[in-house]
Amino acid sequence: MSRVLGSVRAKATLGATLVVAVALLAAGAAVLLSLRGNLLDQADTQAERSARNVAADLAAGTAYDRLDLDDDGPPVQVVDEDGRLVAASEGLDAVSGTGSAAVRPRPPSPSATPDGRGSDERGSRDDSDDSDDDGDDSGDDRSGRAGSGGDDDSYATLEPGEIADEAGRSDGSATVDGERADYRFAAVQVEVPGKGRLTVWAGAALATEQGAVRTALTVMLVGFPLLLCVVGVVTWLVTRRALRPVEGIRRELAAITASADLARRVPVPDAHDEVARLARTTNETLTALETSVERQRRFVADASHELRSPIASLRTQLEVGEAHPELLDVPGAVEDTVRLQRLAADLLLLARLDAGERPADTPVDLGELALDQSAGRAGVTVSAADAVTVSGSRGQLARVLANLLDNAARHARAEITVTVRREGDVAVLAVADDGDGVPEDERERIFERFVRRDDARSRDDGGAGLGLAIARDVAARHGGTLTVRQAPAGGALFELRLPPRDRSREGS
């Protein structure tokens, strides 16, 4: 189970499903709230319109028994300022949320005045209070209790025949002809001449709102899981298709690792997406790795071949000297030992360079270095500018110059020139000879390891073919370049270009 959930495909599917689920829940809640709010606003408008129609009839002097309060219309109650019910819709059996539980108007008391008010106000109020105690006043009246007898300042200035601009709101229920339903009630006050202030309660059924909300909720409860399943399946399939080339790359890399065949390459999808770029980069890495391994193999083979000759020669001389001391060639043995020592030092330096050894960050004066390395060499002329300083390892840079001078000495006829100068932001150290030069098609090949231009030269004179390779590698480690071209005198001109001291520090 953990292996399945740990895959990229499973994580992508789970993540996409969760994101869609959260979005659907938020959108569904917003739709339900918006739908309910709109339907409640419509119910408020309908209830207020019904209440104002009845209030308009009362303001026009219509008697209670002549009001249009049929049982086919909305439930309506008319309450006087003492809380006494004076009119109600036909068929209204019970009601809650209007502040008056009475559903039938009470007959006026015998001592009622001509305007319809009882002279015993306390008795009427007590009767009204008794009726209120029997009801359920749980409605939410956001404008205050509309039948509170003028406690609200917004209704205190009504003139006779005037209808209040604002209406109260409350939720409740009503039983009409034996059927109970939820309603949204609106309360409108009206000042009626001879009757005082009356409150008209009218309701609008919430069945439509409740039905619409239930229908929408049902659709969401059924549709959302189906939609999430579709999203999960589609994401799973799309992710599997998208990651199929990645699996092919993984299998091929596993096969390459198992077979150690670096000539193989991973398949590249016929696309221009990230997976295709990954495959191309992987193949480039395999190519570089194959080149590096092949170079290392050649290096080991060439090193073994180069070491075999001086070791065999030295062994032969020692064996002959052991058998015939008078025939021992001591100078030859010393020469072979020195050559073997130099070759071992070159190999160790190349190994350190291949391992990524970074040169030291010390100032090196190229002019002074050229003078030191040229001392004692015949036919070498040095031309050095002032203050040409670079950063790096003095020992490694001295090795580069020594290798270049040794190479020039083997090919020069009579003269070798060493020049140190500055060209813009670059320090240049040039070594030129008056020999035959280097053919253009071999100007890169001579920097390869164990390469000699003239195979007819003896190993003693020609070296092992590592000097120029070491010189270029050291130059690259110091952030510079080493190239060869034709010298003005016709020979070879090697130019070592390095960043100056200040630029090297800025780069670090």
Short mmCIF file of C-alpha atoms in Angstrom, two decimals:
data_model
loop_
_atom_site.label_atom_id
_atom_site.label_comp_id
_atom_site.label_asym_id
_atom_site.label_seq_id
_atom_site.Cartn_x
_atom_site.Cartn_y
_atom_site.Cartn_z
CA MET A 1 0.00 0.00 0.00
CA SER A 2 2.79 2.41 0.91
CA ARG A 3 4.55 1.57 -2.37
CA VAL A 4 1.45 2.51 -4.38
CA LEU A 5 0.86 5.75 -2.49
CA GLY A 6 4.55 6.58 -2.72
CA SER A 7 4.54 6.75 -6.52
CA VAL A 8 4.43 10.06 -8.37
CA ARG A 9 1.31 8.92 -10.20
CA ALA A 10 -0.57 8.20 -6.96
CA LYS A 11 0.56 11.47 -5.39
CA ALA A 12 -0.49 13.46 -8.46
CA THR A 13 -3.88 11.73 -8.55
CA LEU A 14 -4.46 12.22 -4.84
CA GLY A 15 -3.36 15.85 -4.98
CA ALA A 16 -5.55 16.67 -7.98
CA THR A 17 -8.55 14.95 -6.40
CA LEU A 18 -8.11 16.79 -3.11
CA VAL A 19 -7.75 20.15 -4.86
CA VAL A 20 -10.88 19.55 -6.95
CA ALA A 21 -12.75 18.32 -3.85
CA VAL A 22 -11.91 21.48 -1.91
CA ALA A 23 -12.86 23.63 -4.90
CA LEU A 24 -16.16 21.79 -5.33
CA LEU A 25 -17.01 22.08 -1.63
CA ALA A 26 -16.28 25.80 -1.66
CA ALA A 27 -18.21 26.34 -4.88
CA GLY A 28 -21.12 24.18 -3.67
CA ALA A 29 -21.36 26.06 -0.38
CA ALA A 30 -21.27 29.38 -2.23
CA VAL A 31 -24.01 28.23 -4.64
CA LEU A 32 -26.24 26.96 -1.84
CA LEU A 33 -25.81 30.12 0.22
CA SER A 34 -26.41 32.33 -2.80
CA LEU A 35 -29.47 30.31 -3.86
CA ARG A 36 -30.96 30.37 -0.37
CA GLY A 37 -30.27 34.08 0.00
CA ASN A 38 -31.92 34.91 -3.32
CA LEU A 39 -34.96 32.79 -2.56
CA LEU A 40 -35.28 34.33 0.91
CA ASP A 41 -35.12 37.79 -0.65
CA GLN A 42 -37.89 36.81 -3.04
CA ALA A 43 -39.95 35.45 -0.13
CA ASP A 44 -39.37 38.68 1.83
CA THR A 45 -40.49 40.74 -1.15
CA GLN A 46 -43.58 38.61 -1.68
CA ALA A 47 -44.55 38.67 2.02
CA GLU A 48 -43.99 42.43 2.27
CA ARG A 49 -46.05 43.03 -0.87
CA SER A 50 -48.96 41.01 0.57
CA ALA A 51 -48.71 42.84 3.91
CA ARG A 52 -48.66 46.26 2.21
CA ASN A 53 -51.69 45.38 0.09
CA VAL A 54 -53.68 44.56 3.23
CA ALA A 55 -52.26 47.66 4.97
CA ALA A 56 -53.36 49.78 2.01
CA ASP A 57 -56.90 48.41 2.28
CA LEU A 58 -56.95 49.18 5.99
CA ALA A 59 -55.62 52.69 5.38
CA ALA A 60 -58.43 53.18 2.86
CA GLY A 61 -61.00 52.40 5.57
CA THR A 62 -61.88 48.83 4.59
CA ALA A 63 -63.61 46.99 7.42
CA TYR A 64 -61.99 43.93 8.91
CA ASP A 65 -64.62 41.58 7.57
CA ARG A 66 -64.23 42.99 4.04
CA LEU A 67 -60.50 42.45 3.76
CA ASP A 68 -59.33 40.10 1.00
CA LEU A 69 -58.08 37.31 3.29
CA ASP A 70 -59.08 34.18 1.36
CA ASP A 71 -57.54 30.87 2.29
CA ASP A 72 -56.09 30.64 -1.22
CA GLY A 73 -53.81 33.58 -0.48
CA PRO A 74 -50.89 33.91 1.94
CA PRO A 75 -51.56 33.63 5.70
CA VAL A 76 -52.32 37.10 7.08
CA GLN A 77 -52.89 38.41 10.59
CA VAL A 78 -53.90 41.93 11.63
CA VAL A 79 -53.01 42.90 15.19
CA ASP A 80 -53.88 46.16 16.93
CA GLU A 81 -51.46 48.15 19.04
CA ASP A 82 -52.55 46.27 22.15
CA GLY A 83 -51.49 42.97 20.59
CA ARG A 84 -55.09 41.86 20.00
CA LEU A 85 -55.80 39.93 16.81
CA VAL A 86 -58.50 41.76 14.87
CA ALA A 87 -58.39 39.90 11.53
CA ALA A 88 -56.88 36.72 10.08
CA SER A 89 -56.92 34.66 6.89
CA GLU A 90 -59.61 32.05 6.42
CA GLY A 91 -58.41 28.54 7.12
CA LEU A 92 -55.51 29.70 9.28
CA ASP A 93 -55.48 27.18 12.12
CA ALA A 94 -52.18 27.93 13.86
CA VAL A 95 -49.24 30.25 13.44
CA SER A 96 -45.85 30.93 15.05
CA GLY A 97 -43.25 33.61 14.52
CA THR A 98 -45.66 36.58 14.38
CA GLY A 99 -45.86 37.35 18.06
CA SER A 100 -49.53 36.37 18.20
CA ALA A 101 -50.64 32.80 18.42
CA ALA A 102 -54.38 33.62 18.10
CA VAL A 103 -55.74 32.70 14.69
CA ARG A 104 -59.24 34.11 15.05
CA PRO A 105 -60.10 37.69 15.98
CA ARG A 106 -61.79 38.08 19.35
CA PRO A 107 -65.15 39.83 19.53
CA PRO A 108 -64.99 43.35 20.96
CA SER A 109 -65.85 43.73 24.62
CA PRO A 110 -69.27 45.17 25.54
CA SER A 111 -67.64 48.37 26.70
CA ALA A 112 -65.85 48.91 23.42
CA THR A 113 -65.76 52.40 22.11
CA PRO A 114 -67.01 53.25 18.62
CA ASP A 115 -63.46 53.15 17.27
CA GLY A 116 -63.24 49.47 18.22
CA ARG A 117 -61.05 49.80 21.31
CA GLY A 118 -62.07 48.33 24.65
CA SER A 119 -62.47 50.74 27.54
CA ASP A 120 -60.88 48.18 29.81
CA GLU A 121 -57.48 48.34 28.22
CA ARG A 122 -55.90 46.36 30.99
CA GLY A 123 -58.36 43.55 30.47
CA SER A 124 -57.74 43.52 26.77
CA ARG A 125 -54.03 43.61 27.30
CA ASP A 126 -54.26 40.80 29.78
CA ASP A 127 -56.27 38.76 27.32
CA SER A 128 -53.73 39.44 24.63
CA ASP A 129 -50.91 38.52 26.95
CA ASP A 130 -52.68 35.27 27.79
CA SER A 131 -52.98 34.47 24.13
CA ASP A 132 -49.33 35.28 23.60
CA ASP A 133 -48.31 32.97 26.39
CA ASP A 134 -49.96 30.11 24.55
CA GLY A 135 -47.99 30.67 21.36
CA ASP A 136 -44.47 30.20 20.16
CA ASP A 137 -42.65 33.50 19.64
CA SER A 138 -39.45 32.00 18.38
CA GLY A 139 -39.25 33.98 15.16
CA ASP A 140 -36.29 36.20 14.36
CA ASP A 141 -37.75 39.73 14.00
CA ARG A 142 -34.83 41.77 12.63
CA SER A 143 -36.75 45.08 12.91
CA GLY A 144 -37.93 44.50 16.44
CA ARG A 145 -41.40 43.28 17.40
CA ALA A 146 -43.62 45.08 14.92
CA GLY A 147 -46.65 44.90 17.17
CA SER A 148 -44.96 46.40 20.19
CA GLY A 149 -47.14 49.47 20.22
CA GLY A 150 -44.73 52.06 18.88
CA ASP A 151 -41.51 51.27 20.75
CA ASP A 152 -39.61 51.59 17.44
CA ASP A 153 -38.77 55.25 16.72
CA SER A 154 -39.08 54.65 12.96
CA TYR A 155 -42.82 54.07 13.41
CA ALA A 156 -43.49 56.80 15.97
CA THR A 157 -44.29 59.53 13.44
CA LEU A 158 -46.97 57.79 11.38
CA GLU A 159 -49.85 60.00 10.35
CA PRO A 160 -53.44 58.75 10.03
CA GLY A 161 -53.71 56.70 6.83
CA GLU A 162 -49.92 56.40 6.53
CA ILE A 163 -48.08 53.09 6.03
CA ALA A 164 -44.61 52.55 7.50
CA ASP A 165 -41.74 52.49 5.01
CA GLU A 166 -39.88 49.73 6.80
CA ALA A 167 -41.06 46.22 7.41
CA GLY A 168 -40.10 43.68 10.01
CA ARG A 169 -38.96 40.16 9.16
CA SER A 170 -39.30 36.86 10.95
CA ASP A 171 -39.27 33.11 10.29
CA GLY A 172 -42.14 30.97 11.46
CA SER A 173 -44.72 28.42 10.49
CA ALA A 174 -48.43 28.33 9.84
CA THR A 175 -51.10 25.65 9.61
CA VAL A 176 -53.61 26.37 6.86
CA ASP A 177 -56.53 23.96 6.37
CA GLY A 178 -54.70 21.38 8.43
CA GLU A 179 -51.41 21.58 6.50
CA ARG A 180 -48.40 22.97 8.31
CA ALA A 181 -45.57 24.71 6.40
CA ASP A 182 -42.69 27.08 7.04
CA TYR A 183 -43.15 30.72 6.15
CA ARG A 184 -41.23 33.94 5.93
CA PHE A 185 -43.29 36.69 7.60
CA ALA A 186 -43.24 40.41 6.97
CA ALA A 187 -44.77 42.93 9.40
CA VAL A 188 -46.01 46.33 8.17
CA GLN A 189 -47.53 48.98 10.44
CA VAL A 190 -50.29 51.28 9.36
CA GLU A 191 -52.06 54.13 11.18
CA VAL A 192 -55.83 53.74 10.61
CA PRO A 193 -58.17 56.58 11.59
CA GLY A 194 -60.51 55.46 14.34
CA LYS A 195 -58.63 52.16 14.86
CA GLY A 196 -55.18 53.31 15.88
CA ARG A 197 -51.98 51.66 14.82
CA LEU A 198 -52.36 48.20 13.30
CA THR A 199 -49.72 45.66 12.37
CA VAL A 200 -50.26 43.48 9.34
CA TRP A 201 -48.41 40.17 9.31
CA ALA A 202 -48.24 38.36 5.97
CA GLY A 203 -46.35 35.23 5.14
CA ALA A 204 -44.67 33.78 2.05
CA ALA A 205 -44.23 30.02 1.86
CA LEU A 206 -40.63 28.74 2.02
CA ALA A 207 -41.47 25.46 0.32
CA THR A 208 -39.95 26.66 -2.97
CA GLU A 209 -36.77 27.79 -1.27
CA GLN A 210 -36.46 24.59 0.75
CA GLY A 211 -37.21 22.43 -2.26
CA ALA A 212 -34.68 24.24 -4.44
CA VAL A 213 -31.99 24.01 -1.77
CA ARG A 214 -32.73 20.32 -1.18
CA THR A 215 -32.64 19.62 -4.91
CA ALA A 216 -29.34 21.46 -5.34
CA LEU A 217 -27.87 19.70 -2.31
CA THR A 218 -29.01 16.31 -3.63
CA VAL A 219 -27.46 17.02 -7.02
CA MET A 220 -24.22 18.03 -5.36
CA LEU A 221 -24.14 14.98 -3.07
CA VAL A 222 -24.65 12.71 -6.05
CA GLY A 223 -22.66 14.61 -8.66
CA PHE A 224 -19.61 15.63 -6.65
CA PRO A 225 -18.44 12.07 -5.82
CA LEU A 226 -18.95 11.06 -9.46
CA LEU A 227 -17.01 14.11 -10.62
CA LEU A 228 -14.20 13.36 -8.15
CA CYS A 229 -14.04 9.79 -9.42
CA VAL A 230 -13.78 11.06 -13.00
CA VAL A 231 -11.04 13.52 -11.99
CA GLY A 232 -9.11 10.79 -10.17
CA VAL A 233 -9.36 8.29 -13.05
CA VAL A 234 -8.45 10.88 -15.70
CA THR A 235 -5.50 12.16 -13.64
CA TRP A 236 -4.31 8.59 -13.07
CA LEU A 237 -4.45 7.75 -16.77
CA VAL A 238 -2.92 11.02 -17.94
CA THR A 239 -0.13 10.78 -15.37
CA ARG A 240 0.58 7.18 -16.32
CA ARG A 241 0.80 8.15 -19.99
CA ALA A 242 3.02 11.14 -19.18
CA LEU A 243 5.35 9.07 -16.97
CA ARG A 244 5.58 6.10 -19.32
CA PRO A 245 8.70 7.50 -21.06
CA VAL A 246 10.26 8.11 -17.64
CA GLU A 247 9.78 4.46 -16.80
CA GLY A 248 11.42 3.55 -20.11
CA ILE A 249 14.37 5.77 -19.26
CA ARG A 250 14.64 4.15 -15.83
CA ARG A 251 14.57 0.62 -17.24
CA GLU A 252 17.24 1.44 -19.82
CA LEU A 253 19.46 3.07 -17.20
CA ALA A 254 19.06 0.00 -15.00
CA ALA A 255 20.05 -2.20 -17.94
CA ILE A 256 23.07 0.02 -18.69
CA THR A 257 24.16 -0.18 -15.06
CA ALA A 258 23.78 -3.95 -15.01
CA SER A 259 25.61 -4.50 -18.32
CA ALA A 260 28.22 -1.71 -17.86
CA ASP A 261 27.73 -0.95 -21.56
CA LEU A 262 28.07 2.81 -21.73
CA ALA A 263 27.52 2.79 -25.49
CA ARG A 264 23.78 2.25 -24.97
CA ARG A 265 21.42 5.23 -24.82
CA VAL A 266 17.99 5.80 -23.28
CA PRO A 267 14.98 6.26 -25.58
CA VAL A 268 14.08 9.86 -26.39
CA PRO A 269 10.31 10.53 -26.70
CA ASP A 270 9.10 12.19 -29.87
CA ALA A 271 8.03 15.33 -28.06
CA HIS A 272 9.34 18.68 -26.88
CA ASP A 273 8.45 18.42 -23.21
CA GLU A 274 10.42 18.06 -20.01
CA VAL A 275 10.67 14.27 -20.32
CA ALA A 276 12.26 14.55 -23.76
CA ARG A 277 14.75 17.10 -22.44
CA LEU A 278 15.50 14.76 -19.54
CA ALA A 279 16.19 11.90 -21.96
CA ARG A 280 18.48 14.06 -24.12
CA THR A 281 20.36 15.31 -21.07
CA THR A 282 20.70 11.74 -19.80
CA ASN A 283 22.15 10.65 -23.16
CA GLU A 284 24.57 13.58 -23.08
CA THR A 285 25.64 12.52 -19.59
CA LEU A 286 26.12 8.94 -20.77
CA THR A 287 28.19 10.20 -23.70
CA ALA A 288 30.39 12.26 -21.39
CA LEU A 289 30.70 9.31 -19.03
CA GLU A 290 31.60 6.97 -21.86
CA THR A 291 34.22 9.44 -23.12
CA SER A 292 35.65 9.83 -19.64
CA VAL A 293 35.80 6.08 -19.03
CA GLU A 294 37.33 5.48 -22.45
CA ARG A 295 39.87 8.21 -21.82
CA GLN A 296 40.70 6.69 -18.47
CA ARG A 297 41.13 3.28 -20.04
CA ARG A 298 43.45 4.68 -22.70
CA PHE A 299 45.31 6.60 -20.03
CA VAL A 300 45.88 3.46 -17.97
CA ALA A 301 46.92 1.49 -21.04
CA ASP A 302 49.27 4.21 -22.28
CA ALA A 303 50.71 4.73 -18.81
CA SER A 304 51.35 1.01 -18.47
CA HIS A 305 53.03 0.99 -21.87
CA GLU A 306 55.18 4.04 -21.06
CA LEU A 307 56.20 2.63 -17.70
CA ARG A 308 57.04 -0.77 -19.11
CA SER A 309 59.97 0.46 -21.21
CA PRO A 310 62.04 2.30 -18.57
CA ILE A 311 61.30 -0.34 -15.97
CA ALA A 312 62.32 -3.14 -18.35
CA SER A 313 65.44 -1.23 -19.38
CA LEU A 314 66.42 -0.55 -15.77
CA ARG A 315 65.81 -4.18 -14.78
CA THR A 316 67.93 -5.41 -17.67
CA GLN A 317 70.80 -3.13 -16.73
CA LEU A 318 70.61 -4.21 -13.11
CA GLU A 319 70.50 -7.90 -14.00
CA VAL A 320 73.50 -7.51 -16.34
CA GLY A 321 75.33 -5.56 -13.64
CA GLU A 322 74.59 -8.28 -11.13
CA ALA A 323 75.99 -10.96 -13.43
CA HIS A 324 78.80 -8.85 -14.87
CA PRO A 325 79.62 -5.90 -12.65
CA GLU A 326 82.14 -4.61 -15.16
CA LEU A 327 79.34 -4.21 -17.75
CA LEU A 328 76.98 -2.20 -15.50
CA ASP A 329 75.89 1.03 -17.27
CA VAL A 330 75.42 3.26 -14.24
CA PRO A 331 74.75 6.48 -16.23
CA GLY A 332 72.12 4.68 -18.30
CA ALA A 333 70.47 3.28 -15.17
CA VAL A 334 70.41 6.72 -13.59
CA GLU A 335 68.92 8.21 -16.77
CA ASP A 336 66.20 5.56 -16.88
CA THR A 337 65.48 6.12 -13.19
CA VAL A 338 65.17 9.88 -13.72
CA ARG A 339 62.89 9.37 -16.71
CA LEU A 340 60.78 6.95 -14.70
CA GLN A 341 60.59 9.46 -11.84
CA ARG A 342 59.44 12.22 -14.21
CA LEU A 343 56.84 9.99 -15.77
CA ALA A 344 55.48 9.00 -12.34
CA ALA A 345 55.31 12.68 -11.34
CA ASP A 346 53.43 13.51 -14.56
CA LEU A 347 50.96 10.71 -13.97
CA LEU A 348 50.34 11.79 -10.37
CA LEU A 349 49.77 15.39 -11.46
CA LEU A 350 47.28 14.30 -14.13
CA ALA A 351 45.49 12.15 -11.55
CA ARG A 352 45.16 15.14 -9.21
CA LEU A 353 43.87 17.34 -12.04
CA ASP A 354 41.33 14.71 -13.08
CA ALA A 355 40.18 14.48 -9.47
CA GLY A 356 39.28 18.18 -9.58
CA GLU A 357 42.10 19.57 -7.47
CA ARG A 358 41.78 23.36 -7.30
CA PRO A 359 44.94 25.48 -7.56
CA ALA A 360 46.05 27.72 -4.74
CA ASP A 361 44.97 31.38 -4.70
CA THR A 362 48.37 33.03 -4.44
CA PRO A 363 49.79 35.87 -6.57
CA VAL A 364 52.23 34.77 -9.27
CA ASP A 365 54.34 37.22 -11.27
CA LEU A 366 54.57 35.74 -14.79
CA GLY A 367 57.58 37.86 -15.69
CA GLU A 368 59.54 36.67 -12.70
CA LEU A 369 58.38 33.10 -13.37
CA ALA A 370 59.62 33.32 -16.98
CA LEU A 371 63.04 34.56 -15.88
CA ASP A 372 63.39 31.79 -13.30
CA GLN A 373 62.44 28.98 -15.71
CA SER A 374 64.59 30.36 -18.55
CA ALA A 375 67.73 30.62 -16.43
CA GLY A 376 70.36 28.15 -17.56
CA ARG A 377 68.65 27.33 -20.86
CA ALA A 378 70.63 28.09 -24.01
CA GLY A 379 69.10 30.24 -26.73
CA VAL A 380 66.12 31.48 -24.64
CA THR A 381 65.22 35.17 -24.74
CA VAL A 382 62.73 36.64 -22.25
CA SER A 383 60.70 39.78 -22.85
CA ALA A 384 58.51 40.55 -19.83
CA ALA A 385 56.26 43.54 -19.11
CA ASP A 386 55.95 44.93 -15.61
CA ALA A 387 53.36 43.82 -13.06
CA VAL A 388 51.69 40.96 -14.97
CA THR A 389 50.34 39.06 -11.97
CA VAL A 390 47.85 36.19 -11.89
CA SER A 391 46.35 34.02 -9.15
CA GLY A 392 47.06 30.34 -8.87
CA SER A 393 49.65 27.73 -7.98
CA ARG A 394 53.20 28.87 -8.69
CA GLY A 395 54.39 25.28 -8.87
CA GLN A 396 51.78 24.25 -11.44
CA LEU A 397 52.30 27.38 -13.58
CA ALA A 398 56.06 26.80 -13.43
CA ARG A 399 55.41 23.26 -14.62
CA VAL A 400 53.40 24.62 -17.59
CA LEU A 401 56.21 26.98 -18.62
CA ALA A 402 58.85 24.27 -18.15
CA ASN A 403 56.89 21.88 -20.38
CA LEU A 404 56.50 24.54 -23.05
CA LEU A 405 60.22 25.34 -22.94
CA ASP A 406 61.14 21.63 -23.12
CA ASN A 407 58.84 21.20 -26.12
CA ALA A 408 60.33 24.27 -27.83
CA ALA A 409 63.88 23.05 -27.13
CA ARG A 410 63.16 19.76 -28.88
CA HIS A 411 61.91 21.51 -32.06
CA ALA A 412 63.75 24.85 -32.20
CA ARG A 413 66.72 25.34 -34.51
CA ALA A 414 68.51 28.07 -32.59
CA GLU A 415 66.22 30.52 -30.82
CA ILE A 416 63.37 30.42 -28.29
CA THR A 417 61.48 33.57 -27.26
CA VAL A 418 59.39 33.95 -24.10
CA THR A 419 57.07 36.97 -23.97
CA VAL A 420 54.94 38.15 -21.04
CA ARG A 421 52.41 40.91 -21.67
CA ARG A 422 48.93 42.11 -20.85
CA GLU A 423 46.19 42.30 -23.50
CA GLY A 424 43.26 44.18 -22.03
CA ASP A 425 42.02 42.13 -19.08
CA VAL A 426 44.05 39.04 -20.01
CA ALA A 427 47.60 38.09 -19.01
CA VAL A 428 49.48 36.39 -21.86
CA LEU A 429 52.58 34.22 -21.64
CA ALA A 430 53.86 33.21 -25.11
CA VAL A 431 56.62 30.73 -26.00
CA ALA A 432 57.82 30.79 -29.65
CA ASP A 433 60.52 28.83 -31.46
CA ASP A 434 62.06 28.94 -34.92
CA GLY A 435 61.45 25.30 -35.76
CA ASP A 436 59.12 23.73 -38.32
CA GLY A 437 55.93 24.64 -36.44
CA VAL A 438 52.79 22.55 -35.95
CA PRO A 439 50.55 21.66 -38.91
CA GLU A 440 47.08 23.12 -38.60
CA ASP A 441 45.36 19.73 -38.57
CA GLU A 442 47.46 18.63 -35.55
CA ARG A 443 47.13 21.76 -33.39
CA GLU A 444 44.52 20.14 -31.18
CA ARG A 445 45.80 16.59 -31.34
CA ILE A 446 49.17 17.46 -29.78
CA PHE A 447 47.39 18.34 -26.51
CA GLU A 448 46.11 14.78 -26.12
CA ARG A 449 47.85 12.51 -23.68
CA PHE A 450 50.67 10.26 -24.86
CA VAL A 451 50.69 11.84 -28.32
CA ARG A 452 54.00 12.50 -30.12
CA ARG A 453 54.26 14.35 -33.38
CA ASP A 454 57.32 12.46 -34.57
CA ASP A 455 57.24 8.75 -33.83
CA ALA A 456 60.79 8.44 -35.18
CA ARG A 457 62.15 10.38 -32.23
CA SER A 458 63.56 8.26 -29.46
CA ARG A 459 61.76 8.08 -26.17
CA ASP A 460 64.72 9.75 -24.50
CA ASP A 461 64.46 12.80 -26.74
CA GLY A 462 60.72 12.91 -27.32
CA GLY A 463 59.42 12.29 -23.82
CA ALA A 464 56.20 10.44 -22.96
CA GLY A 465 53.81 12.81 -24.70
CA LEU A 466 52.31 14.20 -21.46
CA GLY A 467 53.90 17.64 -21.26
CA LEU A 468 51.44 19.57 -23.46
CA ALA A 469 48.45 17.65 -22.06
CA ILE A 470 49.47 18.62 -18.52
CA ALA A 471 50.04 22.23 -19.59
CA ARG A 472 46.52 22.57 -21.08
CA ASP A 473 44.86 20.89 -18.08
CA VAL A 474 46.65 23.23 -15.65
CA ALA A 475 45.67 26.24 -17.76
CA ALA A 476 42.02 25.14 -17.69
CA ARG A 477 42.15 24.68 -13.89
CA HIS A 478 43.40 28.26 -13.59
CA GLY A 479 40.53 29.61 -15.67
CA GLY A 480 42.67 30.14 -18.77
CA THR A 481 43.45 28.64 -22.16
CA LEU A 482 46.48 27.23 -23.97
CA THR A 483 46.57 27.35 -27.76
CA VAL A 484 49.16 27.00 -30.52
CA ARG A 485 49.56 28.83 -33.82
CA GLN A 486 52.34 29.76 -36.22
CA ALA A 487 55.08 32.03 -34.88
CA PRO A 488 56.40 35.02 -36.86
CA ALA A 489 59.68 33.12 -37.34
CA GLY A 490 57.78 30.18 -38.82
CA GLY A 491 57.90 27.87 -35.82
CA ALA A 492 55.30 27.13 -33.15
CA LEU A 493 53.82 29.83 -30.91
CA PHE A 494 52.18 28.60 -27.70
CA GLU A 495 50.06 31.21 -25.89
CA LEU A 496 48.92 30.78 -22.30
CA ARG A 497 46.10 33.22 -21.46
CA LEU A 498 45.07 33.69 -17.84
CA PRO A 499 42.82 36.12 -15.97
CA PRO A 500 44.79 38.74 -14.02
CA ARG A 501 44.99 38.82 -10.24
CA ASP A 502 42.23 41.36 -9.58
CA ARG A 503 39.74 39.69 -11.93
CA SER A 504 40.42 36.31 -10.38
CA ARG A 505 39.60 37.65 -6.89
CA GLU A 506 36.37 39.20 -8.10
CA GLY A 507 35.33 35.90 -9.59
CA SER A 508 35.99 34.09 -6.32
#
